[in-house]
mmCIF file of C-alpha atoms in Angstrom:
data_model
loop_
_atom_site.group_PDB
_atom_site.id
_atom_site.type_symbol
_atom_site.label_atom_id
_atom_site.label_comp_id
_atom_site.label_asym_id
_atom_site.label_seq_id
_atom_site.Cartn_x
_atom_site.Cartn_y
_atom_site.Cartn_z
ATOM 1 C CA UNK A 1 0.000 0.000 0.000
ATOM 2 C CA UNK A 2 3.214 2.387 0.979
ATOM 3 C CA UNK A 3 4.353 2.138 -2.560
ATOM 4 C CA UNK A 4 0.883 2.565 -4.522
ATOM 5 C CA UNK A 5 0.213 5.804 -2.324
ATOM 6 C CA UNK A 6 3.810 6.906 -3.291
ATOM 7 C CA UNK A 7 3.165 6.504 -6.754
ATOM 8 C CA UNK A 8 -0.071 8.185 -6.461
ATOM 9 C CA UNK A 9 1.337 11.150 -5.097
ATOM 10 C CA UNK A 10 4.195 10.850 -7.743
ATOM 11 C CA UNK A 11 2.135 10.618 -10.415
ATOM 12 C CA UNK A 12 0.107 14.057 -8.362
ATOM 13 C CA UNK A 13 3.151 16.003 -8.155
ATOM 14 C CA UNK A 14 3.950 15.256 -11.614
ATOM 15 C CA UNK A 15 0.766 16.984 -12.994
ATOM 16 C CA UNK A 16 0.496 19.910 -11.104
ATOM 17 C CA UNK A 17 4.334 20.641 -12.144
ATOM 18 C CA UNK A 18 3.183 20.137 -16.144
ATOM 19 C CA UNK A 19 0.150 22.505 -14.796
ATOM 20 C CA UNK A 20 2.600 24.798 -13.374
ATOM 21 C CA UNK A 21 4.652 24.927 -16.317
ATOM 22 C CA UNK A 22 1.820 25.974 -18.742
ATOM 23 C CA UNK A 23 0.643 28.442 -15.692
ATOM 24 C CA UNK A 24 4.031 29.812 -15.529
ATOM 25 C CA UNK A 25 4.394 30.236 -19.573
ATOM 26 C CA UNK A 26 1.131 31.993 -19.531
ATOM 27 C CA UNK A 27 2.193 34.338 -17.074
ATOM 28 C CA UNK A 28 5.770 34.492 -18.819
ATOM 29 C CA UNK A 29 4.931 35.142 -22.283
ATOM 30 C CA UNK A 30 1.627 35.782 -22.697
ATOM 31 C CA UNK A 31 2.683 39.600 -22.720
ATOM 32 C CA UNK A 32 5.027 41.697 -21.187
ATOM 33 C CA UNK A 33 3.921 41.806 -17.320
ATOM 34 C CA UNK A 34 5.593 45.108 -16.746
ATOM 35 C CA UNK A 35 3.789 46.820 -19.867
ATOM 36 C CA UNK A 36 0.539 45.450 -18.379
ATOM 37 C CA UNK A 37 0.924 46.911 -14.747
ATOM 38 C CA UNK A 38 2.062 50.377 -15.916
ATOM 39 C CA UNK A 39 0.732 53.287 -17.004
ATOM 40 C CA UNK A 40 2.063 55.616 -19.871
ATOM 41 C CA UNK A 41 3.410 58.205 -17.610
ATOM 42 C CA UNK A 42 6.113 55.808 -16.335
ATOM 43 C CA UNK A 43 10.033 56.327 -16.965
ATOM 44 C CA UNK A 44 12.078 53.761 -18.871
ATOM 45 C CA UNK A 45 14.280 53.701 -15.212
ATOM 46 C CA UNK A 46 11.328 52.758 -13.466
ATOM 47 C CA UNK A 47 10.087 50.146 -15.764
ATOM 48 C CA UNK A 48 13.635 48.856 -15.674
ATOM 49 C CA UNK A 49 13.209 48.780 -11.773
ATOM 50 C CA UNK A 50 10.086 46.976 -11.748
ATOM 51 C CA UNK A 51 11.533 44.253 -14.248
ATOM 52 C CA UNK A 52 14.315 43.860 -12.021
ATOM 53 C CA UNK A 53 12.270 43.719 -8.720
ATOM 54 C CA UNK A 54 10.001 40.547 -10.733
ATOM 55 C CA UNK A 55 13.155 39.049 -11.220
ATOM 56 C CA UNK A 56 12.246 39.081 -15.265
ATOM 57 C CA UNK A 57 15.939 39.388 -16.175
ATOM 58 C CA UNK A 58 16.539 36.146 -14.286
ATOM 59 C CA UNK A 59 17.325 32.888 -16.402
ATOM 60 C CA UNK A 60 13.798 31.702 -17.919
ATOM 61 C CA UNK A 61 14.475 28.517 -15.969
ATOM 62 C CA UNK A 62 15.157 30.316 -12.320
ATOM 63 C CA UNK A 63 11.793 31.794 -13.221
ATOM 64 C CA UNK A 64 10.256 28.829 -13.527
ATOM 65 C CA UNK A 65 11.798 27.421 -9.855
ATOM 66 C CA UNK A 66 10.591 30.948 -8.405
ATOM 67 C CA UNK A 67 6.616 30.827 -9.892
ATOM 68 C CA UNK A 68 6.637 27.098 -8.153
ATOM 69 C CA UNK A 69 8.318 28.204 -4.797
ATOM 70 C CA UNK A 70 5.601 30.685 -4.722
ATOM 71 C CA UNK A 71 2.638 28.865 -5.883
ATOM 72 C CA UNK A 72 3.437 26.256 -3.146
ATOM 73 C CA UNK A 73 3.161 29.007 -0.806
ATOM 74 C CA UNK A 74 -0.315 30.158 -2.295
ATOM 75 C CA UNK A 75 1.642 33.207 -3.605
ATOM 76 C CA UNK A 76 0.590 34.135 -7.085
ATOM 77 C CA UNK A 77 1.593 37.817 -6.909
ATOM 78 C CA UNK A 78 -0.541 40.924 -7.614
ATOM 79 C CA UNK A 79 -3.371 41.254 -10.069
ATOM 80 C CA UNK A 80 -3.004 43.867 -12.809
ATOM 81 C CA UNK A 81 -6.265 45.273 -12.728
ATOM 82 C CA UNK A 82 -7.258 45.698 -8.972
ATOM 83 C CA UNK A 83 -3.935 46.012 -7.749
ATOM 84 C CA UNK A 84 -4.521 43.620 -4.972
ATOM 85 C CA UNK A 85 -3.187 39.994 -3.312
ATOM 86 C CA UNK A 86 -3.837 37.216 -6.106
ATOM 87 C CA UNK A 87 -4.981 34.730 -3.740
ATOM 88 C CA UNK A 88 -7.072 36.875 -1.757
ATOM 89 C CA UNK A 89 -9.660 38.159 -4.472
ATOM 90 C CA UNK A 90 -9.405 34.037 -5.122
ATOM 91 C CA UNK A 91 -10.256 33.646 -1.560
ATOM 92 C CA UNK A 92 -13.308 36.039 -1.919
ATOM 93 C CA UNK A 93 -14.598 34.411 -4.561
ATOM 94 C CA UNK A 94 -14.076 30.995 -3.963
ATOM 95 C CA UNK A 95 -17.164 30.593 -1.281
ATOM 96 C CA UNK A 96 -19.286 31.994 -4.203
ATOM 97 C CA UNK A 97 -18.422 28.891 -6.257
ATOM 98 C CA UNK A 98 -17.994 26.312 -3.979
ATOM 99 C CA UNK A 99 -21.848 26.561 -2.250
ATOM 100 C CA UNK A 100 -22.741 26.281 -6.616
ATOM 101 C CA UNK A 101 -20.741 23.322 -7.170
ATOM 102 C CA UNK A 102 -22.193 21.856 -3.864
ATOM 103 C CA UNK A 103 -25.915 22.190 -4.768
ATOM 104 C CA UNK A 104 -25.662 21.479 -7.688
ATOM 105 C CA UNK A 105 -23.807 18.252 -6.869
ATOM 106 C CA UNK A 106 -26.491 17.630 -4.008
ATOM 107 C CA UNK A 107 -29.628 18.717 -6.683
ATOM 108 C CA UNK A 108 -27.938 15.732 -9.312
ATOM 109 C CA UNK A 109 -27.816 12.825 -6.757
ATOM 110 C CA UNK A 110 -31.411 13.822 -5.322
ATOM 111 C CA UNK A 111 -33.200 13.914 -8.605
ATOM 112 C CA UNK A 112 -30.848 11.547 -10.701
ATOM 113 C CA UNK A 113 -30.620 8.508 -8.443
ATOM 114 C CA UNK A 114 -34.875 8.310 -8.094
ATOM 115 C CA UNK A 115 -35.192 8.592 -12.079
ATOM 116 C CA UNK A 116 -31.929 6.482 -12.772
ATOM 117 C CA UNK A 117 -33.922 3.838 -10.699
ATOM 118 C CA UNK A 118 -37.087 4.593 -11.971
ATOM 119 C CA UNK A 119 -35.855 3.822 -15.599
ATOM 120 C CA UNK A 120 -34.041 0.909 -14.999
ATOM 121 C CA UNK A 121 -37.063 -1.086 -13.049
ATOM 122 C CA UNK A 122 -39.904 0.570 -15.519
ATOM 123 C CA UNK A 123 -37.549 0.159 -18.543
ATOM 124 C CA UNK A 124 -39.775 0.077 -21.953
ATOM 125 C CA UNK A 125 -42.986 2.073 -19.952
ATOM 126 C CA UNK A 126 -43.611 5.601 -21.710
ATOM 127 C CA UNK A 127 -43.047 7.963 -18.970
ATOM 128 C CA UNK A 128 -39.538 6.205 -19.148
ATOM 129 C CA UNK A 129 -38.620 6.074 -22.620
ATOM 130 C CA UNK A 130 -39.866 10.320 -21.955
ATOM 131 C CA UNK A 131 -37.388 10.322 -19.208
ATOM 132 C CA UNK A 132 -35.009 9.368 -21.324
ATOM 133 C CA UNK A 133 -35.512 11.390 -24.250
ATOM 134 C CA UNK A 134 -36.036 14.523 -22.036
ATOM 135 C CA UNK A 135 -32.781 13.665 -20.442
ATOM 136 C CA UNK A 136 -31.020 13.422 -24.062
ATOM 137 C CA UNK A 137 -32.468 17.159 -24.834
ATOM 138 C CA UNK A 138 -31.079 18.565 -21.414
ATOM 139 C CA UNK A 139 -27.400 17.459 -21.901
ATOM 140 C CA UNK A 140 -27.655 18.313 -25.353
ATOM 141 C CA UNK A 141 -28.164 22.023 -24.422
ATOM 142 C CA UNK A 142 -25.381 24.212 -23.712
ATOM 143 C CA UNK A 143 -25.301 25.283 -20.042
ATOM 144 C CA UNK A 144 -25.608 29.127 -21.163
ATOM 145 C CA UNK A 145 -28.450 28.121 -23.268
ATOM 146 C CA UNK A 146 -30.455 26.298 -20.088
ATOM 147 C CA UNK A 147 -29.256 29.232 -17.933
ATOM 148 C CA UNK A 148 -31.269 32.089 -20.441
ATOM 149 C CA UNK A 149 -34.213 29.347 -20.833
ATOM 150 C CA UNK A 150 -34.129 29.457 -16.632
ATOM 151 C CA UNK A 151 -33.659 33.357 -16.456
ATOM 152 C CA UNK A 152 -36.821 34.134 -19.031
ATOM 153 C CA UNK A 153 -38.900 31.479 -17.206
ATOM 154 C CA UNK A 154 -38.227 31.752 -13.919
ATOM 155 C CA UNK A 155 -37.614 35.570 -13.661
ATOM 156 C CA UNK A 156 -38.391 37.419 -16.487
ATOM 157 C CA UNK A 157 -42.303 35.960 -17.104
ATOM 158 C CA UNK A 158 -42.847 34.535 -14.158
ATOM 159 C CA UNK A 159 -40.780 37.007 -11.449
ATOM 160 C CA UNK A 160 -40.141 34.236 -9.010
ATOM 161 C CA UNK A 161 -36.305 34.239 -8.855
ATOM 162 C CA UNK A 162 -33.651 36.802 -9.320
ATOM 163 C CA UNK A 163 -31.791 36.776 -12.945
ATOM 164 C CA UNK A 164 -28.404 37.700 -11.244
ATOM 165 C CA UNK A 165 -25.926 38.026 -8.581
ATOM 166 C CA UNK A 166 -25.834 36.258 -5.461
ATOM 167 C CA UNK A 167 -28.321 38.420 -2.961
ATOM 168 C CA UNK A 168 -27.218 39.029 0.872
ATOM 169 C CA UNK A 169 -24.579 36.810 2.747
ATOM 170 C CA UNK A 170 -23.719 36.496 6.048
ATOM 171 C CA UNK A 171 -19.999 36.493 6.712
ATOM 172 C CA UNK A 172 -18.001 33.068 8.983
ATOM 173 C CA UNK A 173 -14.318 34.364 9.141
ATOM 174 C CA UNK A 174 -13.331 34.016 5.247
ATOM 175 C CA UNK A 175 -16.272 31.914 4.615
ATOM 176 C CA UNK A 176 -19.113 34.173 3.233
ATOM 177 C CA UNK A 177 -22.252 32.319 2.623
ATOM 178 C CA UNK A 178 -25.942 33.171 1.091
ATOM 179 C CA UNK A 179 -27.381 29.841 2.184
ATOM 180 C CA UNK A 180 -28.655 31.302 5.866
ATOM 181 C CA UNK A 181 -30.410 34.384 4.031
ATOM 182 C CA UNK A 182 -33.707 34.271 2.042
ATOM 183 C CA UNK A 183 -32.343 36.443 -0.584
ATOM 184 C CA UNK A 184 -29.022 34.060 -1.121
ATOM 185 C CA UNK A 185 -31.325 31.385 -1.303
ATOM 186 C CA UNK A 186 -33.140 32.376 -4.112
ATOM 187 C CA UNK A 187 -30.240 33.846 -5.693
ATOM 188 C CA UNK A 188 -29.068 30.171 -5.483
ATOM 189 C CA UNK A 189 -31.453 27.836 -7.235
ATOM 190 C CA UNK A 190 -31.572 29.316 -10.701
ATOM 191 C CA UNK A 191 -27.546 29.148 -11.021
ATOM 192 C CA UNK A 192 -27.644 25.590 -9.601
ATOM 193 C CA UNK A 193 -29.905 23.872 -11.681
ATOM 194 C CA UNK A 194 -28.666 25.226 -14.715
ATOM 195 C CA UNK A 195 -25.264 24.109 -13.456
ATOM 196 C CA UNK A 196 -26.466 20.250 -12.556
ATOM 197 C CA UNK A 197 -28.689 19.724 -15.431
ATOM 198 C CA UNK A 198 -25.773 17.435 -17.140
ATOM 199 C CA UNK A 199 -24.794 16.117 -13.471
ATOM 200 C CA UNK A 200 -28.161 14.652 -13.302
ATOM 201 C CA UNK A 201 -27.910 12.541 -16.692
ATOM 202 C CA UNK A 202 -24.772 11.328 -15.844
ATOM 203 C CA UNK A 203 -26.415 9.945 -12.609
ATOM 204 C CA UNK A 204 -29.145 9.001 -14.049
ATOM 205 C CA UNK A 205 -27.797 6.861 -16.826
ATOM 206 C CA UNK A 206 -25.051 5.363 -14.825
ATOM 207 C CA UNK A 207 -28.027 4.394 -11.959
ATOM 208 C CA UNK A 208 -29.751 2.762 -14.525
ATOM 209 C CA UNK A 209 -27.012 0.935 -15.977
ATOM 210 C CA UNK A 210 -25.484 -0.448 -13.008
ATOM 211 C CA UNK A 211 -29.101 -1.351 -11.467
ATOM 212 C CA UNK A 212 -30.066 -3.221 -14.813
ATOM 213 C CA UNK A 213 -26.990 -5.013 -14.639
ATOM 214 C CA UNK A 214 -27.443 -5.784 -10.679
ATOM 215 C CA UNK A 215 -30.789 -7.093 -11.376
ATOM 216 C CA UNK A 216 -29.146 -9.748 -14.298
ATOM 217 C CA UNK A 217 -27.218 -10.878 -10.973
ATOM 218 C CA UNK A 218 -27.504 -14.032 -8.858
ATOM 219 C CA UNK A 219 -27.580 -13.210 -6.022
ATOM 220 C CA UNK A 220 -31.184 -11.167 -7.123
ATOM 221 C CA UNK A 221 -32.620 -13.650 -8.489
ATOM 222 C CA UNK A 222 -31.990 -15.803 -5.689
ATOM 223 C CA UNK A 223 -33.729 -12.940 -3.321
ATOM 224 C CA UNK A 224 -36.495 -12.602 -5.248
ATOM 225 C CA UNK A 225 -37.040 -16.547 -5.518
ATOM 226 C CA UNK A 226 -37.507 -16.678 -1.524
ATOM 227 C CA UNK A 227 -39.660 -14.275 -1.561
ATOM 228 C CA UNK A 228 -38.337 -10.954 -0.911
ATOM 229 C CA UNK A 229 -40.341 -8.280 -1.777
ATOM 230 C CA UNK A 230 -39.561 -5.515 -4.732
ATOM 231 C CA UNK A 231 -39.278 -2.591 -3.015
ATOM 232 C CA UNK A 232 -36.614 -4.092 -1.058
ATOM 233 C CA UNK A 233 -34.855 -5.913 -3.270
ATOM 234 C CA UNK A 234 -34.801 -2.780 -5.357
ATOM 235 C CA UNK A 235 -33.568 0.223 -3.176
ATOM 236 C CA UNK A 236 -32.122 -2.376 -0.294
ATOM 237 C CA UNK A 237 -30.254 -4.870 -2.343
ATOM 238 C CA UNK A 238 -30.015 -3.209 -5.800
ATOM 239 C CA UNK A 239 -29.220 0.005 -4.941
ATOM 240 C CA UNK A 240 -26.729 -0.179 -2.540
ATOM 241 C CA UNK A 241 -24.718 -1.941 -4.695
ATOM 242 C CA UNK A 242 -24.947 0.585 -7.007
ATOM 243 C CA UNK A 243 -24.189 3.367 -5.151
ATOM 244 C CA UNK A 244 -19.972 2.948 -5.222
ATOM 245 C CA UNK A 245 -19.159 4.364 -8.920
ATOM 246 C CA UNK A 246 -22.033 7.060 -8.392
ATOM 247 C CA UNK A 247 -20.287 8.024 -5.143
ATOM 248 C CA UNK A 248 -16.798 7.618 -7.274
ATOM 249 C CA UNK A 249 -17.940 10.093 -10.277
ATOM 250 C CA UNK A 250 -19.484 12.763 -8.253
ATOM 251 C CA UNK A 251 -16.526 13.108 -6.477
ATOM 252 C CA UNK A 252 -14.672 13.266 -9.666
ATOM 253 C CA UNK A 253 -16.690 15.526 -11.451
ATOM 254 C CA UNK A 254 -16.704 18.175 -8.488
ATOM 255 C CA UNK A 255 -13.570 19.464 -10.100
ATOM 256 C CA UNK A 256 -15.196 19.415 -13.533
ATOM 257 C CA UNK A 257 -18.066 21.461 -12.180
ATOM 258 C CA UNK A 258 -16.304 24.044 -10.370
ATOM 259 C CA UNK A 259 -14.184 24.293 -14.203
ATOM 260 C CA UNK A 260 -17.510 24.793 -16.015
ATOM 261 C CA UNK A 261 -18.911 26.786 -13.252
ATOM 262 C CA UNK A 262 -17.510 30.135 -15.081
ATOM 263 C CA UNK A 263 -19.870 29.713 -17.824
ATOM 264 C CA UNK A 264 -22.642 29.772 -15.856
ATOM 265 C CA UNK A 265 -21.473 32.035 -13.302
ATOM 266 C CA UNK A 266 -21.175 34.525 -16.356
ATOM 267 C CA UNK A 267 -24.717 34.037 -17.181
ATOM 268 C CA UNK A 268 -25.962 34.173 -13.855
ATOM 269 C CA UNK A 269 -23.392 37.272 -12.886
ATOM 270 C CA UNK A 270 -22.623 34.780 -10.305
ATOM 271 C CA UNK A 271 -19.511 36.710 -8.122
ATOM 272 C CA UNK A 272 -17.450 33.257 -8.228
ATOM 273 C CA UNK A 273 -14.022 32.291 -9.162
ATOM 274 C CA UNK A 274 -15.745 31.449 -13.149
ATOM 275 C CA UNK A 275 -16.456 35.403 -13.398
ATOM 276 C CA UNK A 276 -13.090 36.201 -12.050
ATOM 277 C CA UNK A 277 -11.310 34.126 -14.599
ATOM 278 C CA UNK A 278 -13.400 35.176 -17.172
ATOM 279 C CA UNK A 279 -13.245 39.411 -16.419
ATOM 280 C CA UNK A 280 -9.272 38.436 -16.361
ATOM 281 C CA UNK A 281 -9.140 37.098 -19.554
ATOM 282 C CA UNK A 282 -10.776 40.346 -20.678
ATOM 283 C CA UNK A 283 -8.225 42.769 -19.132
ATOM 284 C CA UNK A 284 -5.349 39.994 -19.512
ATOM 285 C CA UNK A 285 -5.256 39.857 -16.156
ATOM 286 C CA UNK A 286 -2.269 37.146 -16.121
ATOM 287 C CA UNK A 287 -1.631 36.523 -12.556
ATOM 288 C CA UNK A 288 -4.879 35.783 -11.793
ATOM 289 C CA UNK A 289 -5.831 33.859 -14.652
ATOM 290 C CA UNK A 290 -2.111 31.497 -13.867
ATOM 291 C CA UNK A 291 -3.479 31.274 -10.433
ATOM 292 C CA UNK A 292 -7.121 30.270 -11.507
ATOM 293 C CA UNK A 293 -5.206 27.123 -14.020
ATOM 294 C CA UNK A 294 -3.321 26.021 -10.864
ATOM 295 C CA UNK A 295 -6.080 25.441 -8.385
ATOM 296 C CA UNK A 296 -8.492 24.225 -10.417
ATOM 297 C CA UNK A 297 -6.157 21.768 -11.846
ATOM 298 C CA UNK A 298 -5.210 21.360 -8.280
ATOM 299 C CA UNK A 299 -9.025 20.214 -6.873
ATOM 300 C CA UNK A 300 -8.820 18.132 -10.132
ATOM 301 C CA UNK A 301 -6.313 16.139 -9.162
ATOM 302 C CA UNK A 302 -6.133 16.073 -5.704
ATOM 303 C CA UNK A 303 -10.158 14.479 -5.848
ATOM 304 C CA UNK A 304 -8.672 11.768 -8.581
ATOM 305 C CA UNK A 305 -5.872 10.856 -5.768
ATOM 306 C CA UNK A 306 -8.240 10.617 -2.902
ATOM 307 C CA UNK A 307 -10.732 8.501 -5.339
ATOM 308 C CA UNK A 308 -7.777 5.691 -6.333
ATOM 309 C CA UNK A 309 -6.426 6.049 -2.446
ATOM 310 C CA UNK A 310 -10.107 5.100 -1.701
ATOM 311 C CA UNK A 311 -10.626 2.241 -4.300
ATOM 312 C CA UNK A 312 -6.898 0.681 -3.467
ATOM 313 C CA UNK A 313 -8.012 0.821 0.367
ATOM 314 C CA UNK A 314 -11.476 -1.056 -0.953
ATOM 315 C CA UNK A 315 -10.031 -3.335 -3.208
ATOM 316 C CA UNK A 316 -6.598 -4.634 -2.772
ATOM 317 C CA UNK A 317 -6.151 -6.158 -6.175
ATOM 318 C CA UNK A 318 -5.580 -2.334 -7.184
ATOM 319 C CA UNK A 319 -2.969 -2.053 -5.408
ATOM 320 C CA UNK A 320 -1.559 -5.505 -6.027
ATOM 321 C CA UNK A 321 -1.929 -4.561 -9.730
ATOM 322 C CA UNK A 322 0.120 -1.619 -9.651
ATOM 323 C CA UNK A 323 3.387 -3.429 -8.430
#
């Protein structure tokens, strides 16, 4: 187990340094940083300065050790256009994002898993072949597309929900939440839906194919010859043994989600990390946007280790395998 876990974390460190390298070449030569953080009224001497403070007239290579050093130490430098701490309008914003992701990881398993049953044990009835097809049309929609479809429904004709930002929050140390104010709760929903509408066919279709194949099992048909009855054998025996790659992809895609949050965070005006990125691709905003590439990459693959740690402490042929 000592030497899967050290090749886990290997294999870990070895990503997030390829991440860091294409963070660090963004930030490098994506534009000359001193160009972008002064104004016209500065002197050749003092542009000369700043270089020299940024250690840009260091070997590309020292650089490169120097970004890493720092981005260990959560230090990403200052952002062009505010003029403030990388890492702490990231901190500001990441609350914003992380109670998204979170519903809208909660709103997939609560309506996928009932329908991803529902489909496999009603499978040829025509509420589930609509099911189905209505499931097909949702993931086939762009997120920003749902999002507008939610927005003139849901706000526009109807005036039930807001259309944008993320209403009143109530402040926990760095933690800034809308979820214990009636305003952030409403603000909420419309952003999170739109954001778990794929979420919930993934669930749905991977409940139904795991349950269809549990139910071609043995050990079923066995239960149901003595007698047990369906609803048991369904969401007792069925289920549960369904419920371990479900469990294994949502915790994967968390990291996809809080990628493809920005989309709908920019529909939504949602004040996330997803706007942030996207306002500092508009004002080439480097530092941020290197910053933005390194943690999301590093959520990405710290929930992949934790998932193969997990399976390797489940199943020890894994591990075996590995060797």
């Amino acid at each position: 187990m000592l030497v899967f876990l050290i090749k886990r974390l290997s294999n870990a460190a070895l990503v997030m340094l390829a991440v860091s390298l294409m963070a660090f070449t963004i930030f490098r030569f994506v534009g000359d940083p001193v160009e972008l953080m002064v104004n016209e009224q500065t002197t050749e001497a003092q542009r000369a300065e700043l270089r020299e403070r940024m250690g840009l007239n260091d070997p590309v290579l020292v650089q490169f050790a120097s970004f890493v050093g720092k981005a260990v130490q959560g230090d990403f430098g200052i952002s062009y256009r505010n003029q403030t701490d990388v890492m702490s309008l990231i901190g500001e914003r990441f609350p914003a994002t992380m109670e998204l992701v979170l519903l809208a990881t909660i709103i997939s398993l609560v309506v996928g898993l009932p329908l991803g049953v529902i489909t496999a044990i009603h499978r040829g009835k025509w509420f589930t072949e609509s099911i189905q097809f209505a499931s097909i049309i949702g993931v086939s929609l762009p997120s920003f597309v749902i999002g507008i479809l939610l927005i003139l429904a849901f706000s526009v004709n109807l005036g039930w929900l807001p259309a944008f930002g993320r209403g009143e929050v109530v402040d926990f140390g760095f933690w800034s939440t809308g979820l214990l104010t009636r305003s952030g709760l409403l603000a909420l929903i419309l952003p999170s839906v739109a954001l778990s509408f794929y979420q919930i066919t993934l669930v749905m279709r991977l409940v139904r194919a795991e349950m269809l194949e549990v139910l071609r099992s043995d050990f079923v048909k066995f239960a149901r010859a003595r007698g047990v009855p369906s609803h048991r054998l369904y969401y007792r025996h069925a289920l549960r043994n369904c419920l371990m790659p479900v469990v294994t992809m949502t915790a994967m895609n968390i990291g996809s989600l809080i990628a493809f949050a920005l989309v709908t965070e920019t529909v939504f005006q949602w004040p996330g990390m997803g706007l942030l990125f996207i306002q500092a691709v508009t004002f080439v905003d480097i530092p941020v946007m290197a910053a933005y590439l390194v943690i999301v990459s590093f959520i990405f693959v710290t929930l992949n280790t934790l998932v193969d740690i997990a399976y390797a402490l489940i199943d020890p042929r894994l591990r075996n395998a590995t060797h």
